[in-house]
């Protein structure tokens, strides 16, 4: 079982924390999960590395990385989102 915390404010991701890393990489990994459960914790404190990227940019980059992984391309060769 894996667990991540992704904090939203006004529809944007403001932080993401996972067991192995923080920031956009957590979002990219999360997009590839085939199933899972989630819960909302309204009013929770924001923790972890700040994420300054636009939600749509994170989603597009995460999907691109997922596609590369599925085609057998190394994810490390992918450019990080700035």
Tab-separated table of C-alpha atoms in Angstrom:
chain	number	residue	atom	x	y	z
A	1	UNK	CA	0.000	0.000	0.000
A	2	UNK	CA	1.287	3.453	-0.925
A	3	UNK	CA	0.186	6.822	0.336
A	4	UNK	CA	0.774	10.381	-0.876
A	5	UNK	CA	-0.440	13.785	0.272
A	6	UNK	CA	-1.350	16.338	-2.361
A	7	UNK	CA	-2.551	19.738	-1.194
A	8	UNK	CA	-4.756	21.963	-3.346
A	9	UNK	CA	-5.562	25.649	-3.035
A	10	UNK	CA	-7.951	27.371	-5.438
A	11	UNK	CA	-7.780	24.403	-7.830
A	12	UNK	CA	-3.980	24.316	-8.010
A	13	UNK	CA	-1.591	21.811	-6.448
A	14	UNK	CA	0.468	23.664	-3.855
A	15	UNK	CA	2.426	20.742	-2.392
A	16	UNK	CA	2.904	17.015	-2.857
A	17	UNK	CA	4.604	14.575	-0.499
A	18	UNK	CA	5.220	10.860	-0.965
A	19	UNK	CA	7.231	8.173	0.812
A	20	UNK	CA	10.312	8.594	-1.407
A	21	UNK	CA	10.182	12.154	-2.747
A	22	UNK	CA	8.323	15.464	-2.801
A	23	UNK	CA	7.073	17.963	-5.355
A	24	UNK	CA	6.052	17.289	-8.968
A	25	UNK	CA	7.579	13.768	-8.984
A	26	UNK	CA	4.881	12.673	-6.515
A	27	UNK	CA	2.183	13.901	-8.888
A	28	UNK	CA	3.800	12.158	-11.861
A	29	UNK	CA	3.929	8.836	-9.968
A	30	UNK	CA	0.368	9.236	-8.711
A	31	UNK	CA	-0.986	9.710	-12.248
A	32	UNK	CA	0.273	6.212	-13.112
A	33	UNK	CA	-1.531	4.413	-10.290
A	34	UNK	CA	-4.058	1.959	-11.791
A	35	UNK	CA	-6.428	2.226	-8.798
A	36	UNK	CA	-6.672	3.681	-5.329
A	37	UNK	CA	-8.729	5.503	-2.752
A	38	UNK	CA	-8.659	9.109	-1.690
A	39	UNK	CA	-10.043	11.297	1.029
A	40	UNK	CA	-10.362	15.049	1.412
A	41	UNK	CA	-9.106	16.688	4.578
A	42	UNK	CA	-10.534	20.198	4.410
A	43	UNK	CA	-8.410	22.581	6.449
A	44	UNK	CA	-5.356	20.294	6.656
A	45	UNK	CA	-1.982	21.969	7.018
A	46	UNK	CA	0.095	22.136	3.842
A	47	UNK	CA	3.334	20.177	4.169
A	48	UNK	CA	6.203	19.270	1.884
A	49	UNK	CA	7.884	20.862	-1.080
A	50	UNK	CA	6.021	23.711	-2.745
A	51	UNK	CA	4.751	23.015	-6.259
A	52	UNK	CA	4.695	26.145	-8.419
A	53	UNK	CA	3.637	24.515	-11.699
A	54	UNK	CA	0.166	24.971	-13.179
A	55	UNK	CA	-2.178	21.994	-12.647
A	56	UNK	CA	-2.621	21.440	-16.389
A	57	UNK	CA	1.151	21.490	-16.945
A	58	UNK	CA	1.634	18.906	-14.173
A	59	UNK	CA	-1.074	16.694	-15.641
A	60	UNK	CA	0.322	16.888	-19.182
A	61	UNK	CA	3.894	16.200	-18.055
A	62	UNK	CA	2.730	13.311	-15.872
A	63	UNK	CA	0.824	11.754	-18.767
A	64	UNK	CA	3.805	12.217	-21.074
A	65	UNK	CA	6.058	10.449	-18.560
A	66	UNK	CA	3.522	7.650	-18.145
A	67	UNK	CA	3.393	7.198	-21.918
A	68	UNK	CA	7.213	7.090	-22.097
A	69	UNK	CA	7.321	4.475	-19.314
A	70	UNK	CA	4.702	2.330	-21.068
A	71	UNK	CA	6.759	2.447	-24.277
A	72	UNK	CA	9.832	1.281	-22.377
A	73	UNK	CA	11.721	4.583	-22.456
A	74	UNK	CA	13.707	5.457	-19.344
A	75	UNK	CA	11.927	8.088	-17.249
A	76	UNK	CA	15.291	9.564	-16.190
A	77	UNK	CA	15.772	10.717	-19.777
A	78	UNK	CA	12.640	12.852	-19.487
A	79	UNK	CA	13.016	16.537	-18.829
A	80	UNK	CA	11.726	17.744	-15.452
A	81	UNK	CA	8.978	20.346	-15.328
A	82	UNK	CA	10.253	23.731	-14.149
